Short mmCIF file of C-alpha atoms in Angstrom, two decimals:
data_model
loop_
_atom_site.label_atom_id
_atom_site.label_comp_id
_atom_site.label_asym_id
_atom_site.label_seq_id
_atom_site.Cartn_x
_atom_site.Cartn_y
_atom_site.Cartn_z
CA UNK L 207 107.00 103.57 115.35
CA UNK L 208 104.12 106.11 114.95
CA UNK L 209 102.65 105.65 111.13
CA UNK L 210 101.73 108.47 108.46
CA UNK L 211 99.17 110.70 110.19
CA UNK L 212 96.22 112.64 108.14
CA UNK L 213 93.93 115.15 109.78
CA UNK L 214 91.32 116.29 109.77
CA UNK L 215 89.69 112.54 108.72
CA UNK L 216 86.47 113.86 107.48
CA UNK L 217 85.49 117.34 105.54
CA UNK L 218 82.75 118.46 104.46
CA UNK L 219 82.86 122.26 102.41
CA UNK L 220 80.83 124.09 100.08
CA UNK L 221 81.73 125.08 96.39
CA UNK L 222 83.88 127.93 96.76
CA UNK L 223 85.78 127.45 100.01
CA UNK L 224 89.04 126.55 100.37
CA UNK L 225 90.57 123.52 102.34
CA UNK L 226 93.58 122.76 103.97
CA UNK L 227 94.67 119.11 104.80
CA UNK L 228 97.53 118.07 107.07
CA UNK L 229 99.99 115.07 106.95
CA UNK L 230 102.35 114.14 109.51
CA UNK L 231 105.06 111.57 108.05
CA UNK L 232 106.66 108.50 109.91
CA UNK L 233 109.22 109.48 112.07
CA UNK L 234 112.77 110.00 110.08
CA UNK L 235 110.83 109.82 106.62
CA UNK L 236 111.72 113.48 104.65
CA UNK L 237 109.42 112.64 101.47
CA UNK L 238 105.81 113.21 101.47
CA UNK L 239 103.51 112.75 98.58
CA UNK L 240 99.87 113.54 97.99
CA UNK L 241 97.43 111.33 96.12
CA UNK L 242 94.07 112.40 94.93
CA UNK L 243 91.45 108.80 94.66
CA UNK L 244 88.15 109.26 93.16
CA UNK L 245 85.90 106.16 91.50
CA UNK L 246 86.05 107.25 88.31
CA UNK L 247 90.24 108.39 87.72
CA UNK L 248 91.85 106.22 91.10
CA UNK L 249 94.69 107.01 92.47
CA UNK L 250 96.15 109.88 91.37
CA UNK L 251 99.37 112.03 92.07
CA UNK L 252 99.23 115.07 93.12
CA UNK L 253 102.75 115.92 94.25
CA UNK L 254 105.50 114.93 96.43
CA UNK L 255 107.72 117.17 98.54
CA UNK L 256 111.44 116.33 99.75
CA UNK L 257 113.35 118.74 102.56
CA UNK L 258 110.75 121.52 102.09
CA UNK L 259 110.72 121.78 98.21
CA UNK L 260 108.39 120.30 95.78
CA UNK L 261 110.71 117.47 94.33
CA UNK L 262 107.39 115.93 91.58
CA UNK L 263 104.34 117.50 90.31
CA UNK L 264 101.24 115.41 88.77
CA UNK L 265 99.04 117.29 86.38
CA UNK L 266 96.29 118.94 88.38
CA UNK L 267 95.97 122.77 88.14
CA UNK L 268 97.26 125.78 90.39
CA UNK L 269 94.19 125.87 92.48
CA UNK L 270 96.12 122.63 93.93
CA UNK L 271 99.32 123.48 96.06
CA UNK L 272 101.18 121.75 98.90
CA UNK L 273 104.01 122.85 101.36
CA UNK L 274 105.94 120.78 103.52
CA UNK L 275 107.76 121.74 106.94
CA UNK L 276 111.14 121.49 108.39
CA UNK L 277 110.07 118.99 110.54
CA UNK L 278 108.63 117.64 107.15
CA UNK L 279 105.09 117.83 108.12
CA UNK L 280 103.11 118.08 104.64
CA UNK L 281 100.22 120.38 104.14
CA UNK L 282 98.05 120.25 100.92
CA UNK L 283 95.42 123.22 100.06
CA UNK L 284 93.01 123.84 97.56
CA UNK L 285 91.82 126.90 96.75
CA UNK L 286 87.88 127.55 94.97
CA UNK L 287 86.60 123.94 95.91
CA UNK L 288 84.24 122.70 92.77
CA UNK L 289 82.02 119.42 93.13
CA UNK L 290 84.86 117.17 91.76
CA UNK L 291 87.13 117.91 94.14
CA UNK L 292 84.95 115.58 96.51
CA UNK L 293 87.72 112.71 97.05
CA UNK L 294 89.69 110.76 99.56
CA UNK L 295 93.05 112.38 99.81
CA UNK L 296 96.40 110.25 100.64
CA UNK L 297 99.43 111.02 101.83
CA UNK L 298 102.60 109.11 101.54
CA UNK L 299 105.85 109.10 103.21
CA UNK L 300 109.43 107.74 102.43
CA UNK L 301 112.75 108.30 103.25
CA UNK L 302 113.13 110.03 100.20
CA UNK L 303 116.36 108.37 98.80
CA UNK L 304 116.18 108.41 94.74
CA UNK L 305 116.17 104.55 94.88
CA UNK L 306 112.75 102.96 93.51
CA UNK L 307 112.76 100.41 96.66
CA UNK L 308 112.30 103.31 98.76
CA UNK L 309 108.98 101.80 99.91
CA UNK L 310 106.05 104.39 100.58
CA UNK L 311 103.95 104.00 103.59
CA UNK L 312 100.29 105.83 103.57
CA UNK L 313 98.02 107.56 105.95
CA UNK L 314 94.41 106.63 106.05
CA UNK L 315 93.37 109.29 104.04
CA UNK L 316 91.09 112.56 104.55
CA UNK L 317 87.74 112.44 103.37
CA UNK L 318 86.94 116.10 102.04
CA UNK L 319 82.67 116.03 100.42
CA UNK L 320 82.19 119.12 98.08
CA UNK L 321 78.75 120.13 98.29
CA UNK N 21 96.67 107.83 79.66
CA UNK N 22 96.92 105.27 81.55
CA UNK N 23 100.16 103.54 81.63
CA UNK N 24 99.10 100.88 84.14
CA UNK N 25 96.04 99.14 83.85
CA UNK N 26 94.33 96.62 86.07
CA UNK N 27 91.54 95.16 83.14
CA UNK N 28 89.43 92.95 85.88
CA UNK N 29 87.44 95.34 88.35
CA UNK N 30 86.74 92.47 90.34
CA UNK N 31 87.49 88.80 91.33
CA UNK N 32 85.67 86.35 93.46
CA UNK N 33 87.37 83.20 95.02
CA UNK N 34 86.86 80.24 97.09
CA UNK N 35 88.95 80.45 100.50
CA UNK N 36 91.52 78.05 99.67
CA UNK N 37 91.95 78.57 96.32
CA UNK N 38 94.61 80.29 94.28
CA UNK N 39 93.88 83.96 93.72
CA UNK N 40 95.60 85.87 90.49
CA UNK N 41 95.43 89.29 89.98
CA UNK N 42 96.76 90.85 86.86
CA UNK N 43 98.07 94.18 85.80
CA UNK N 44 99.70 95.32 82.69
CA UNK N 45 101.80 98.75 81.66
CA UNK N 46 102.62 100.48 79.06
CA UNK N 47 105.87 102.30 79.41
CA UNK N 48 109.37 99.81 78.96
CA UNK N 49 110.79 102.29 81.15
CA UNK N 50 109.32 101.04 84.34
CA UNK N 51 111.84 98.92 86.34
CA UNK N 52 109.94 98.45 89.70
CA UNK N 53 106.42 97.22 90.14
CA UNK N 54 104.65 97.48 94.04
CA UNK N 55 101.45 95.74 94.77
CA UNK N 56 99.36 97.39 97.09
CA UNK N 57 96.32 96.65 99.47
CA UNK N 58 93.52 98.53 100.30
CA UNK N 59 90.52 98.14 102.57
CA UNK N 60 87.56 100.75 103.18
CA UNK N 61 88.72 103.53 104.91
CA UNK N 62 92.71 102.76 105.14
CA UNK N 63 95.26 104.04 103.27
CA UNK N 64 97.01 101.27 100.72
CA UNK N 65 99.48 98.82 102.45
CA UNK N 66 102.55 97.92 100.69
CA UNK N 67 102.22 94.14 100.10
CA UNK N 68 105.57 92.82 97.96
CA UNK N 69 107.40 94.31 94.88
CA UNK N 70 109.19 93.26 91.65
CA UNK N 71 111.86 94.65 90.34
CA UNK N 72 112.41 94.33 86.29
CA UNK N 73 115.51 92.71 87.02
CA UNK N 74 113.71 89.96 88.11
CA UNK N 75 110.40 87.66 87.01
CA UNK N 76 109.38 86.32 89.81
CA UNK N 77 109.35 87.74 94.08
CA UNK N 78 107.95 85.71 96.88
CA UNK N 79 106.89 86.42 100.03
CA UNK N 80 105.07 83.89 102.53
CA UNK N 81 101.39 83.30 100.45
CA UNK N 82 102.02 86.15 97.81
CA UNK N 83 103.92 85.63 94.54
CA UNK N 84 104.78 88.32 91.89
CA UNK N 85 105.63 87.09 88.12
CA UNK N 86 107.01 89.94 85.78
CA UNK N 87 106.74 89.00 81.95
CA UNK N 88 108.79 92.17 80.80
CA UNK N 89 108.03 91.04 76.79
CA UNK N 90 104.43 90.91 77.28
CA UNK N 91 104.66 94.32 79.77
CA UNK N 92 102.38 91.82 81.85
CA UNK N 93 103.01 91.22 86.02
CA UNK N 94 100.19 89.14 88.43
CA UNK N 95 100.25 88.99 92.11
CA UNK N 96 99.06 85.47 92.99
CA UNK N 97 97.82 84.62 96.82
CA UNK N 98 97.95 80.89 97.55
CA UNK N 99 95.39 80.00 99.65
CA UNK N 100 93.02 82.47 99.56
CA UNK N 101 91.40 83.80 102.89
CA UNK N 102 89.11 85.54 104.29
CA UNK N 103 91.02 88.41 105.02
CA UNK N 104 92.52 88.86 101.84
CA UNK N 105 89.17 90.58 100.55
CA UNK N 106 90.24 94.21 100.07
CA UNK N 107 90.99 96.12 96.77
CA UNK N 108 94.60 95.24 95.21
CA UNK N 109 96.42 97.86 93.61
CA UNK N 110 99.27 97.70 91.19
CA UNK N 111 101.69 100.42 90.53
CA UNK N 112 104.92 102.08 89.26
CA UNK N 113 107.12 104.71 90.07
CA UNK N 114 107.03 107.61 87.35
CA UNK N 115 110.29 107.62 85.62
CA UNK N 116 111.71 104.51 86.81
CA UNK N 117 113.22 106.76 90.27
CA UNK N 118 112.00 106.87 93.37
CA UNK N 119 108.66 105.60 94.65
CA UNK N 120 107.39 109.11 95.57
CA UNK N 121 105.68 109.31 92.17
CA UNK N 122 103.55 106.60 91.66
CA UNK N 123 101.60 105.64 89.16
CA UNK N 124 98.30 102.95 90.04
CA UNK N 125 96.34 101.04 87.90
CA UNK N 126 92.28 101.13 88.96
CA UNK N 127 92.37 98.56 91.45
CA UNK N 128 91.02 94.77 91.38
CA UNK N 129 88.56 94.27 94.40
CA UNK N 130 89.09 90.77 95.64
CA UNK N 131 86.71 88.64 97.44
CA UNK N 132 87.11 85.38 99.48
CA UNK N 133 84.22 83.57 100.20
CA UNK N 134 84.29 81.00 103.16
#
């Protein structure tokens, strides 16, 4: 079985622009989640989407938004890049069932610099 | 606020030896704890979980202990090798529900020397 996609892998932008980052989940999984991982904060959520509708939010502002398909494909956009949005950006799948053992499996990760 | 927090930035063991990583939370609520392993440029790989009904999980060289009084869990890798060095993550689902909202301590980077 194919695991949790992420493209583009690298991404570089200028202060300003906006980004958009794509996840493809493992086959059969219907939750996605986004994770934000700088040095200084770690791994942070960002949000997690379940059958096309955002299920959790974390506590980053609007600028930050997500959609997923109905083939559960996950996109994640930001809007006005500034500097500290430079991070690696995750994305999780899951099956989605409300059970904590649920395990989530994760994508390598896109690398977006802010310059 | 950090509900989970992994105090030691870094460890450094023999290959061999017994490795212990620690992590400690904050919220009682928590009823599932995940350790997770990362190395440069992958995503984190599930490695074994705990569940608060429990204190202790095994699996092959990696042991979980949960000390739910002291809010305290370690991950414990007997022998150490080589290929264990990566950065070890602990975490918690948000809300004690499903694992799509996790919260992660900072990470312990691990290193086995040969």
């Amino acid at each position: 079985k194919a695991g949790v996609t992420q493209t583009p892998r690298y991404l570089i932008k200028t202060r300003g622009q906006q980004v958009t980052l794509s996840c493809s989940p493992i086959s059969g999984h219907r939750s996605v989640s986004w994770y934000q991982q700088t040095p200084g904060q770690g791994l942070q959520f960002l949000f997690e989407y379940f059958s096309e509708t955002q299920r959790n939010k974390g506590n980053f502002p609007g600028r930050f938004s997500g959609r997923q398909f109905s083939n559960s494909r996950s996109e994640m956009n930001v809007s006005t890049l500034e500097l500290g949005d430079s991070a690696l950006y995750l994305c999780a799948s899951s099956l989605g069932s409300a059970e904590s053992t649920d395990t989530q499996y994760f994508g390598p990760g896109t690398r977006l610099t802010v310059l | 606020d950090q509900q989970v927090k992994q105090n030691s930035p870094s460890l450094s063991v023999q290959e061999g030896r017994i490795s212990i990583l620690n992590c400690d939370y904050t919220n009682s609520m928590f009823d599932y704890f995940l350790w997770y392993k990362k190395y440069p440029a992958e995503g984190p790989t599930f490695l074994i979980s705990i569940s608060s009904i429990k204190d202790k999980n095994e699996d092959g060289r990696f042991t979980v202990f949960l000390n739910k009084s002291a809010k305290h869990l370690s991950l414990h890798i007997v022998p150490s090798q080589p290929g264990d060095s990566a950065v070890y993550f602990c975490a918690a689902p948000r809300g004690g529900g499903s694992q799509g909202n996790l919260i992660f301590g900072k990470g312990t980077k691990l290193s086995v020397k040969p």
